[in-house]
């Protein structure tokens, strides 16, 4: 029996061996033998391998050069990844998580990126033990996508817009396997079906812009899993997915790990997901690893103040209208830049004290928001196809808390997309993306809109601003029907009605600096005073969303996905609108920044009376933010009512399915998940 690791000698273990048989269609049908240690007599835990690691990174250091000087993105990072193991990397946006994974794939852009030091030894089946950081490009291409594959964070920018979704997966299969064109097509359709894509044959022929964000992410997952890789790097693979599809995708990735003994490097900001899928956690902060350990140990006994802050930032379904803690409540920096743990002191969770300016929110001096009064609200449950008007929860028109009419009233809204076929391009049928939706939103209220990917949430949000032209229905904003306004008048009204888009990279002009992007709407609508006053306002907005003033002159590609989303939020706030549609506005943010932004949105709601339509697939976030909730399925509102009531007592089966799919991260749930994974591995 091999010697047990020194750090595990203090605990009694039962030694066991596991045999893994690759399927006959894999590379050479290799038989792999890997010894594992199991704790005893405790409950079964995830197997912790003691064999040589499949991937061993040591002292990895990565710099980026610019005219402002070198920036160290990854600083002396070391970790091991074993066969069949899932290692989760968590940390704030910009902490170096994605840069670390891109370095392993040989995808760091050089220049400006530069691997300054370290090694990443990979046990390749083709080339033996190789250093991925120095591997020649030709060999790197043979490893990439075949032995190591990656699910990228932003599917819209990762898929080629001029090729169909199916052809892009077929290309990977033809490059790395012996399948012919027909076999590769059949395999791709099979992968699409495994990824829970609706109508796989149609999506095979569809272009990326023709499917939803969640469906694009599932195409990326299918592409990454096509060749049954030895290592799957998943960079925020479920960010754009709703909870039900997320649960299926997590199971799909875990099935790959179990069936093919694949190692998974799982990068995420969602600690609930980590609790369900990971064996170990590595916490990164500003390019450094600050803590590593087993999932249960990290969740129940975090040692580093940064880890404590991350765990406290997560919205809970049991939390009502409270201020979320943020990382700065747990640690701060001294004059020399050294981290100092903040002594435990009651973090204010109510809104009894007066708030300070919005610009102070991310410095954690503001208090929470007050719940908008929702008296006279009614619970509405609507069967799909019912003649009852869906989405009418809330007061009757004109019966709000102050007797005024709703700020936004949507009546029987339809958005249909024609499907054209044949030589003459005739319309043969329609996709009913939004099918008879009606609801009201009052001033200062937050209405959450939840549902699965492809249910019509984003289309509905865009139709309200006429970024997608509605087929029929009315959109009354301050008693003005936006659906009937001429283009010029509509453009002027958009000053009061803004949107934060789901894909921050596609929403920002890559040729404009961040400062110019935020200044542009102010200049178009001639608000904010002089040029100097407008610039001062932009700098204040950057600070408000947690960015620095020197970011004013940077371009979108110089930021992480979460930082780009904060830029989009700042741009939406520039005109001080009356209503903002937040389309997955925090889905790309890690939990610490997400808590700051959610607190900020609620603070703006209190101070300026901003109204929100909050579109999200994260039901915990929807519970924290929403006064009322609309549940959408197949273009219809199937249930609506007070958020607390919908969560406590869902009436529709679809709503119950959504709530059941929420990841669970309590200690008992983690132990149960570890036991299931250990049993499945046997």
XYZ file of C-alpha atoms in Angstrom:
682
model
C 0.000 0.000 0.000
C 1.438 3.402 -0.904
C 2.263 5.877 1.838
C -0.530 8.223 2.845
C 0.009 11.979 2.440
C 1.485 13.597 5.522
C -1.405 15.969 6.035
C -3.852 13.059 6.146
C -1.978 10.853 8.625
C -3.899 12.311 11.551
C -7.120 10.670 10.353
C -7.821 6.905 10.030
C -8.464 5.860 6.458
C -9.725 2.750 4.762
C -7.636 2.012 1.705
C -9.329 0.933 -1.490
C -8.472 0.635 -5.140
C -10.632 1.522 -8.087
C -10.404 0.320 -11.652
C -11.618 2.472 -14.517
C -12.300 1.130 -17.996
C -12.448 3.630 -20.857
C -15.077 2.919 -23.540
C -13.835 1.008 -26.561
C -14.205 4.046 -28.848
C -11.777 6.128 -26.746
C -8.075 6.500 -27.349
C -6.640 2.976 -27.249
C -9.178 1.634 -24.757
C -6.726 2.244 -21.911
C -7.301 0.622 -18.538
C -6.377 2.949 -15.707
C -5.764 1.918 -12.119
C -5.961 4.592 -9.420
C -5.775 4.048 -5.640
C -8.032 6.159 -3.426
C -8.352 6.831 0.274
C -11.681 6.986 2.049
C -12.241 8.398 5.554
C -13.268 5.893 8.166
C -15.501 5.584 10.123
C -17.037 8.871 8.950
C -19.687 9.070 6.254
C -18.311 8.309 2.754
C -16.565 11.311 1.207
C -15.490 12.054 -2.310
C -12.510 9.854 -3.207
C -9.262 11.683 -2.608
C -6.624 10.175 -4.905
C -3.096 9.498 -3.740
C -1.728 8.523 -7.149
C 0.383 10.879 -9.234
C -1.666 13.925 -10.325
C -2.877 14.179 -13.887
C -2.010 17.877 -13.850
C 0.458 19.533 -11.492
C 0.866 23.325 -11.605
C 3.758 24.819 -9.662
C 4.514 28.509 -9.006
C 2.494 29.666 -12.033
C 3.032 33.392 -12.622
C 1.463 35.429 -15.441
C 2.003 39.122 -16.266
C 0.295 41.449 -18.719
C 2.281 44.301 -20.202
C 0.757 47.666 -21.064
C 1.817 51.280 -21.436
C 0.773 51.754 -17.808
C 3.229 49.091 -16.652
C 3.107 45.368 -15.944
C 0.092 43.865 -14.197
C 0.573 40.555 -12.372
C -2.637 38.609 -13.003
C -1.490 35.286 -11.488
C 1.117 35.190 -8.722
C 2.848 31.959 -7.669
C -0.165 29.629 -7.995
C 0.306 25.900 -7.300
C -2.235 23.066 -7.310
C -2.706 19.412 -8.308
C -5.572 17.860 -10.248
C -6.116 14.086 -10.158
C -8.062 11.800 -12.457
C -11.742 11.697 -11.628
C -11.491 14.707 -9.321
C -13.353 18.009 -9.468
C -11.385 21.027 -8.263
C -13.371 24.264 -8.009
C -11.604 27.623 -8.331
C -13.552 30.499 -6.787
C -12.786 34.151 -6.290
C -13.793 37.631 -7.319
C -13.904 38.833 -10.887
C -10.348 39.663 -11.902
C -8.762 37.338 -9.309
C -6.956 35.328 -11.997
C -9.265 32.299 -12.255
C -9.852 32.442 -16.013
C -6.290 33.564 -16.795
C -4.982 30.479 -14.986
C -7.155 28.179 -17.105
C -6.299 29.977 -20.354
C -2.594 29.515 -19.603
C -3.116 25.755 -19.304
C -4.799 25.752 -22.725
C -2.061 27.867 -24.313
C -4.553 30.635 -25.034
C -2.909 33.572 -23.239
C -2.520 36.326 -25.891
C 1.191 37.075 -26.299
C 1.681 40.009 -26.251
C 0.469 41.499 -23.949
C 0.284 38.335 -21.827
C 3.438 36.612 -20.664
C 3.986 33.492 -18.546
C 6.727 34.759 -16.274
C 7.410 31.541 -14.398
C 6.242 28.174 -13.193
C 5.378 24.807 -14.716
C 2.184 22.904 -15.548
C 3.030 19.206 -15.934
C 0.347 17.196 -17.732
C 0.380 13.410 -18.117
C -0.549 13.265 -21.798
C -1.546 9.962 -23.402
C 0.022 11.083 -26.682
C 3.265 12.713 -25.525
C 3.834 11.528 -21.951
C 4.649 14.040 -19.214
C 4.761 17.493 -20.817
C 4.862 21.077 -19.580
C 1.784 22.777 -21.032
C 3.413 26.186 -20.661
C 6.297 25.323 -23.004
C 4.605 22.778 -25.287
C 5.158 23.552 -29.013
C 2.110 24.967 -30.769
C 1.631 21.918 -33.032
C 1.504 19.539 -30.074
C -0.633 22.020 -28.132
C -3.229 21.881 -30.920
C -3.336 18.074 -30.660
C -3.857 18.237 -26.896
C -6.306 21.152 -26.940
C -9.880 20.014 -27.507
C -8.889 16.347 -27.407
C -7.181 15.608 -24.081
C -7.946 18.995 -22.508
C -11.064 20.898 -23.476
C -12.674 24.053 -22.177
C -16.137 25.529 -21.776
C -15.643 29.267 -22.136
C -17.353 31.909 -20.045
C -18.978 33.926 -22.853
C -20.589 31.624 -25.438
C -21.567 34.454 -27.794
C -17.948 35.502 -28.291
C -16.698 31.887 -28.339
C -18.950 30.663 -31.159
C -18.226 31.709 -34.726
C -21.226 33.775 -35.897
C -20.839 32.785 -39.584
C -21.027 29.012 -39.015
C -23.956 26.965 -37.785
C -23.812 25.543 -34.275
C -23.672 21.979 -35.554
C -20.841 22.581 -38.014
C -18.645 23.970 -35.244
C -18.997 20.797 -33.168
C -18.533 18.608 -36.250
C -15.275 20.449 -36.959
C -13.886 19.454 -33.544
C -14.951 15.831 -34.007
C -13.457 15.559 -37.504
C -10.193 17.118 -36.293
C -9.634 14.842 -33.296
C -11.447 11.590 -34.165
C -11.724 9.161 -37.080
C -15.445 9.843 -37.609
C -16.591 10.660 -41.126
C -18.938 13.568 -41.887
C -22.163 11.593 -41.431
C -20.995 9.955 -38.200
C -19.797 13.298 -36.833
C -23.192 14.859 -37.589
C -25.025 12.030 -35.830
C -22.676 12.301 -32.847
C -23.238 16.071 -32.673
C -27.020 15.685 -32.630
C -26.603 13.071 -29.884
C -24.461 15.497 -27.871
C -27.059 18.254 -28.329
C -29.735 15.902 -27.016
C -27.558 15.006 -24.003
C -27.103 18.744 -23.346
C -30.903 19.081 -23.124
C -31.164 21.327 -26.189
C -34.706 21.447 -27.585
C -35.083 20.271 -31.199
C -31.412 19.176 -31.617
C -31.764 18.744 -35.389
C -32.943 22.335 -35.805
C -30.263 23.785 -33.524
C -27.670 21.815 -35.504
C -28.585 24.004 -38.490
C -29.131 27.224 -36.493
C -26.633 30.080 -36.232
C -25.554 31.347 -32.782
C -27.637 34.530 -33.034
C -30.786 32.465 -33.593
C -30.747 30.770 -30.178
C -30.855 32.054 -26.605
C -27.862 32.692 -24.352
C -28.515 29.553 -22.316
C -28.806 27.457 -25.463
C -25.499 28.847 -26.752
C -23.882 27.821 -23.481
C -25.214 24.294 -23.897
C -23.743 24.145 -27.412
C -20.381 25.056 -25.869
C -20.784 22.301 -23.273
C -21.565 19.751 -25.994
C -18.510 20.857 -27.994
C -16.202 20.597 -24.978
C -17.437 17.100 -24.094
C -17.385 15.773 -27.657
C -14.010 13.967 -27.438
C -14.336 12.711 -23.853
C -11.301 14.711 -22.660
C -8.984 13.764 -19.791
C -9.384 17.261 -18.323
C -12.459 19.429 -18.708
C -11.928 23.086 -17.801
C -15.331 24.620 -17.141
C -15.124 28.427 -16.907
C -18.472 29.585 -15.529
C -20.295 26.850 -17.520
C -23.697 27.471 -15.916
C -23.632 31.282 -15.716
C -26.194 31.757 -18.497
C -28.367 28.784 -17.515
C -31.515 28.683 -15.440
C -31.593 26.433 -12.384
C -33.312 23.456 -14.004
C -30.970 23.334 -16.989
C -28.051 24.083 -14.644
C -28.927 21.007 -12.585
C -28.996 18.853 -15.723
C -25.697 20.299 -16.990
C -23.992 19.715 -13.646
C -25.215 16.133 -13.738
C -23.975 15.806 -17.319
C -20.501 17.060 -16.374
C -20.440 14.764 -13.346
C -21.476 11.809 -15.512
C -18.541 12.561 -17.815
C -16.224 12.676 -14.810
C -17.524 9.383 -13.476
C -17.858 7.404 -16.718
C -14.569 8.466 -18.321
C -12.569 9.231 -15.155
C -12.281 12.830 -16.361
C -10.697 15.471 -14.155
C -12.725 18.689 -13.939
C -11.351 22.153 -13.225
C -14.537 24.027 -12.365
C -14.317 27.833 -12.305
C -17.346 29.550 -10.849
C -18.592 32.343 -8.628
C -21.651 30.333 -7.535
C -20.719 28.650 -4.255
C -24.002 26.764 -4.233
C -22.900 24.981 -7.395
C -19.500 24.283 -5.832
C -21.175 22.536 -2.897
C -22.901 20.094 -5.233
C -20.177 19.234 -7.729
C -16.687 19.786 -6.272
C -14.328 17.594 -4.245
C -11.966 20.430 -3.314
C -12.018 24.229 -3.445
C -9.190 26.629 -4.252
C -9.915 30.250 -3.311
C -8.063 32.948 -5.275
C -7.717 36.635 -4.432
C -5.784 39.137 -6.543
C -3.890 36.430 -8.377
C -2.917 34.421 -5.293
C -4.260 31.264 -3.702
C -5.410 32.209 -0.184
C -7.053 28.943 0.863
C -7.481 25.351 -0.328
C -9.381 22.451 1.180
C -12.250 19.991 1.017
C -15.652 21.451 0.267
C -17.157 20.603 3.641
C -14.162 22.031 5.510
C -14.264 25.298 3.560
C -18.016 25.762 4.019
C -18.095 24.883 7.710
C -14.754 26.265 8.903
C -13.241 28.857 6.535
C -9.898 30.180 7.731
C -9.177 33.200 5.536
C -11.316 36.343 5.991
C -11.792 36.559 2.220
C -13.326 33.077 2.160
C -15.579 34.034 5.067
C -16.743 37.072 3.108
C -17.508 35.035 -0.015
C -19.638 32.594 1.928
C -21.544 35.385 3.692
C -22.307 37.265 0.444
C -24.615 34.625 -0.978
C -28.326 35.515 -1.080
C -30.444 33.004 0.802
C -33.995 31.977 0.012
C -34.825 32.594 3.663
C -33.514 36.178 3.548
C -36.038 38.945 3.118
C -35.304 42.579 2.364
C -31.952 42.882 4.085
C -28.581 44.279 3.189
C -26.221 41.577 1.973
C -22.807 41.472 3.672
C -19.835 42.213 1.404
C -16.192 41.165 1.509
C -15.088 44.512 2.959
C -17.139 43.706 6.062
C -14.629 40.932 6.806
C -11.256 42.361 5.777
C -9.508 45.575 4.832
C -6.032 46.741 3.783
C -3.439 48.750 5.656
C -1.287 51.491 4.124
C 1.216 48.881 2.875
C -1.492 46.910 1.070
C -1.503 44.026 3.584
C -4.827 42.344 4.335
C -6.228 42.813 7.826
C -9.169 40.836 9.170
C -11.991 43.022 10.452
C -13.059 41.965 13.964
C -16.464 40.363 14.100
C -19.072 43.016 14.681
C -22.739 42.990 13.962
C -23.232 43.703 10.273
C -26.296 45.930 9.839
C -29.050 43.963 8.135
C -31.994 46.310 8.490
C -32.803 49.683 7.103
C -33.462 51.561 10.321
C -30.621 54.053 9.919
C -30.468 56.746 7.277
C -28.493 55.895 4.114
C -25.528 57.790 2.747
C -24.795 58.713 -0.840
C -24.969 56.012 -3.518
C -21.294 56.518 -4.257
C -20.502 55.166 -0.780
C -22.311 51.855 -1.334
C -19.303 49.849 -2.383
C -17.391 51.221 0.586
C -20.075 49.543 2.702
C -21.377 52.586 4.553
C -24.904 52.618 3.197
C -27.792 50.773 4.717
C -30.276 48.452 3.154
C -33.361 49.440 1.229
C -36.884 49.475 2.438
C -39.434 47.166 0.973
C -41.836 48.926 -1.345
C -45.338 48.702 0.102
C -47.343 46.027 -1.647
C -50.709 46.266 0.046
C -53.738 44.808 -1.708
C -51.568 42.429 -3.717
C -53.330 39.352 -5.026
C -51.966 35.902 -5.724
C -52.563 34.709 -9.278
C -52.087 31.172 -10.589
C -52.634 30.670 -14.302
C -52.771 27.393 -16.170
C -50.958 27.542 -19.531
C -53.489 28.228 -22.208
C -56.023 29.507 -19.708
C -58.253 32.389 -20.679
C -57.396 34.142 -17.415
C -55.157 37.132 -18.005
C -51.712 36.216 -16.680
C -49.422 38.497 -14.786
C -52.149 40.645 -13.289
C -50.977 40.207 -9.700
C -50.785 43.410 -7.764
C -53.245 46.247 -7.377
C -55.852 46.996 -9.940
C -55.059 49.896 -12.266
C -55.009 53.069 -10.225
C -55.158 51.224 -6.914
C -51.511 51.424 -5.905
C -50.296 52.371 -2.449
C -50.726 56.054 -3.242
C -53.697 55.647 -5.580
C -51.660 56.432 -8.702
C -51.648 54.470 -11.938
C -48.856 51.911 -12.561
C -45.638 53.215 -14.077
C -45.663 50.388 -16.619
C -48.728 48.492 -17.791
C -48.389 45.696 -20.349
C -51.556 44.374 -21.974
C -51.821 41.194 -24.068
C -48.315 41.498 -25.528
C -47.378 39.143 -28.357
C -44.001 38.726 -30.058
C -43.945 36.180 -32.876
C -40.960 35.332 -35.058
C -41.702 33.989 -38.556
C -40.062 30.796 -39.784
C -39.452 31.061 -43.520
C -38.841 28.087 -45.764
C -38.745 27.139 -49.410
C -37.408 28.708 -52.581
C -39.675 31.756 -52.224
C -38.818 32.211 -48.537
C -42.445 31.985 -47.498
C -43.564 32.102 -43.876
C -44.703 28.630 -42.892
C -45.090 29.017 -39.116
C -44.292 31.279 -36.178
C -42.293 30.942 -32.987
C -44.489 32.456 -30.261
C -41.711 33.808 -28.040
C -44.130 36.015 -26.059
C -47.710 34.859 -26.181
C -50.302 37.105 -24.565
C -48.425 38.498 -21.551
C -50.006 41.102 -19.261
C -48.724 42.654 -16.030
C -48.338 45.957 -14.162
C -45.321 47.497 -12.408
C -45.780 50.369 -9.960
C -43.328 53.167 -9.216
C -40.470 52.113 -6.967
C -41.365 48.440 -7.219
C -39.130 45.528 -8.239
C -40.820 42.791 -10.199
C -38.798 39.619 -10.767
C -39.219 37.628 -13.975
C -37.941 34.051 -13.820
C -38.133 31.037 -16.079
C -36.073 28.596 -18.073
C -33.737 29.570 -20.883
C -35.737 30.109 -24.065
C -39.026 30.802 -22.255
C -39.188 34.361 -23.647
C -37.856 36.450 -20.714
C -35.237 38.382 -22.695
C -37.541 38.798 -25.691
C -40.184 40.276 -23.395
C -37.678 42.710 -21.885
C -36.456 43.829 -25.297
C -40.004 44.184 -26.607
C -40.838 46.631 -23.810
C -38.149 48.974 -25.198
C -39.040 48.048 -28.771
C -35.593 46.671 -29.403
C -37.709 43.801 -30.683
C -40.891 44.974 -32.367
C -44.000 43.486 -30.728
C -46.495 41.726 -32.960
C -49.471 43.079 -31.012
C -50.458 44.438 -27.625
C -49.818 47.668 -25.749
C -46.951 48.915 -23.556
C -48.145 51.843 -21.451
C -45.263 53.713 -19.819
C -46.592 56.646 -17.809
C -49.839 56.247 -19.767
C -47.977 56.600 -23.100
C -48.183 53.597 -25.427
C -44.565 52.925 -26.422
C -45.733 50.389 -29.008
C -47.366 53.191 -31.019
C -44.717 55.941 -30.677
C -42.805 57.248 -33.706
C -39.063 56.504 -33.707
C -37.979 60.028 -32.709
C -40.350 60.280 -29.760
C -39.451 56.732 -28.674
C -35.760 57.657 -28.605
C -36.488 60.574 -26.291
C -38.600 58.418 -23.963
C -35.780 55.877 -23.627
C -33.999 58.396 -21.415
C -36.390 57.305 -18.653
C -36.432 53.604 -19.573
C -33.049 51.851 -19.710
C -31.784 48.274 -19.959
C -28.795 46.338 -18.653
C -28.139 43.608 -21.214
C -27.291 39.975 -20.584
C -24.067 39.843 -22.627
C -21.831 42.732 -21.479
C -19.186 42.183 -24.157
C -21.684 42.425 -27.001
C -23.330 45.466 -25.365
C -20.126 47.550 -25.353
C -18.471 49.059 -28.425
C -14.949 47.563 -28.565
C -13.665 50.749 -30.264
C -14.786 53.042 -27.439
C -13.148 53.439 -24.053
C -15.204 52.779 -20.958
C -15.462 56.499 -20.234
C -16.737 57.241 -23.742
C -19.296 54.425 -23.509
C -20.794 55.895 -20.333
C -20.568 59.489 -21.617
C -22.318 58.728 -24.901
C -25.932 58.487 -23.614
C -25.423 61.648 -21.519
C -24.348 63.592 -24.592
C -27.059 62.118 -26.823
C -29.763 63.220 -24.361
C -27.910 66.413 -23.337
C -27.964 65.745 -19.595
C -25.364 66.168 -16.887
C -24.329 69.795 -17.547
C -21.007 70.773 -19.092
C -18.423 68.365 -20.480
C -16.436 68.609 -17.265
C -19.499 67.939 -15.131
C -20.397 64.966 -17.322
C -16.920 63.494 -16.905
C -17.092 63.985 -13.144
C -20.414 62.151 -13.189
C -18.830 59.234 -15.110
C -15.977 59.003 -12.609
C -18.507 58.946 -9.782
C -20.448 56.158 -11.535
C -17.267 54.104 -11.962
C -16.594 54.376 -8.245
C -20.223 53.559 -7.527
C -20.045 50.196 -9.325
C -16.717 49.274 -7.767
C -14.286 50.312 -10.524
C -11.407 52.766 -10.395
C -11.160 56.196 -11.998
C -8.187 55.105 -14.129
C -10.494 52.608 -15.854
C -11.992 55.597 -17.700
C -9.397 55.294 -20.496
C -9.408 51.512 -20.831
C -11.196 49.447 -23.497
C -13.757 46.661 -22.863
C -11.364 43.844 -23.801
C -9.101 44.855 -20.909
C -11.718 43.846 -18.328
C -13.074 40.565 -17.033
C -16.671 39.531 -17.715
C -17.852 40.704 -14.303
C -16.122 44.068 -14.656
C -17.733 44.596 -18.072
C -21.150 43.966 -16.541
C -20.477 46.655 -13.929
C -19.613 49.068 -16.757
C -22.997 48.326 -18.377
C -24.771 49.014 -15.086
C -22.937 52.347 -14.768
C -23.999 53.278 -18.307
C -27.649 52.480 -17.548
C -27.485 54.677 -14.425
C -25.941 57.625 -16.281
C -29.316 59.100 -17.279
C -30.948 58.476 -13.879
C -33.862 56.604 -15.479
C -37.224 55.966 -13.882
C -37.268 52.291 -14.862
C -34.477 49.830 -15.604
C -34.863 46.395 -17.146
C -32.095 44.234 -15.671
C -31.647 41.286 -18.024
C -29.419 38.853 -16.096
C -27.532 41.913 -14.860
C -25.666 40.050 -12.107
C -25.336 36.619 -13.712
C -21.730 37.320 -14.763
C -20.698 38.620 -11.344
C -19.095 36.648 -8.547
C -20.987 36.558 -5.278
C -19.001 39.330 -3.582
C -19.502 41.848 -6.389
C -23.046 40.565 -6.897
C -23.845 41.447 -3.279
C -22.433 44.947 -3.780
C -24.427 45.502 -6.975
C -27.669 44.144 -5.500
C -27.251 46.417 -2.482
C -26.526 49.281 -4.856
C -29.614 48.631 -7.010
C -31.790 48.550 -3.918
C -30.140 51.738 -2.634
C -30.876 53.514 -5.922
C -34.436 52.272 -5.685
C -34.793 53.906 -2.289
C -32.979 57.155 -3.008
C -34.286 57.865 -6.519
C -37.458 55.775 -6.725
C -36.123 53.672 -9.612
C -38.391 50.847 -10.740
C -36.970 47.491 -11.863
C -38.057 44.608 -14.013
C -35.473 42.092 -12.810
C -34.987 39.228 -15.260
C -32.922 36.405 -13.813
C -32.502 32.649 -13.713
C -31.065 32.803 -10.180
C -34.027 32.261 -7.900
C -32.065 33.222 -4.780
C -31.291 36.609 -6.319
C -34.898 36.986 -7.465
C -36.083 36.260 -3.915
C -33.766 38.894 -2.460
C -34.594 41.612 -4.987
C -38.259 41.184 -5.833
C -41.421 42.546 -4.288
C -43.492 40.493 -6.712
C -42.580 37.587 -8.957
C -43.665 36.534 -12.441
C -42.939 32.956 -13.513
C -42.704 32.519 -17.283
C -42.892 29.325 -19.327
C -43.181 28.923 -23.114
C -44.003 32.575 -23.674
C -46.718 32.790 -21.004
C -46.919 33.912 -17.385
C -47.952 30.765 -15.490
C -47.816 32.115 -11.919
C -47.468 35.490 -10.237
C -47.783 37.007 -6.797
C -45.823 38.306 -3.835
C -42.303 36.895 -3.981
C -42.386 35.532 -0.436
C -45.683 33.743 -1.085
C -44.567 32.234 -4.386
C -41.416 30.828 -2.769
C -43.191 29.602 0.348
C -46.153 28.010 -1.389
C -45.735 27.594 -5.170
C -48.976 26.662 -6.881
C -47.826 25.668 -10.355
C -45.856 22.485 -11.006
C -43.391 24.409 -13.152
C -42.629 26.792 -10.269
C -42.113 23.854 -7.920
C -39.676 22.331 -10.420
C -37.666 25.557 -10.560
C -37.440 25.793 -6.772
C -36.464 22.135 -6.394
C -33.504 22.629 -8.756
C -31.846 25.367 -6.654
C -28.385 24.190 -5.509
C -28.233 23.364 -1.806
C -25.142 24.288 0.201
C -25.954 23.518 3.824
C -23.492 21.149 5.577
C -25.986 18.269 5.548
C -26.535 18.793 1.813
C -22.763 18.790 1.169
C -22.298 15.525 3.089
C -25.186 13.959 1.148
C -23.725 15.142 -2.172
C -20.311 13.720 -1.272
C -21.892 10.394 -0.358
C -23.766 10.248 -3.677
C -20.616 11.012 -5.628
C -18.604 8.419 -3.718
C -21.279 5.782 -4.284
C -21.483 6.602 -8.004
C -17.694 6.258 -8.357
C -17.635 2.719 -6.942
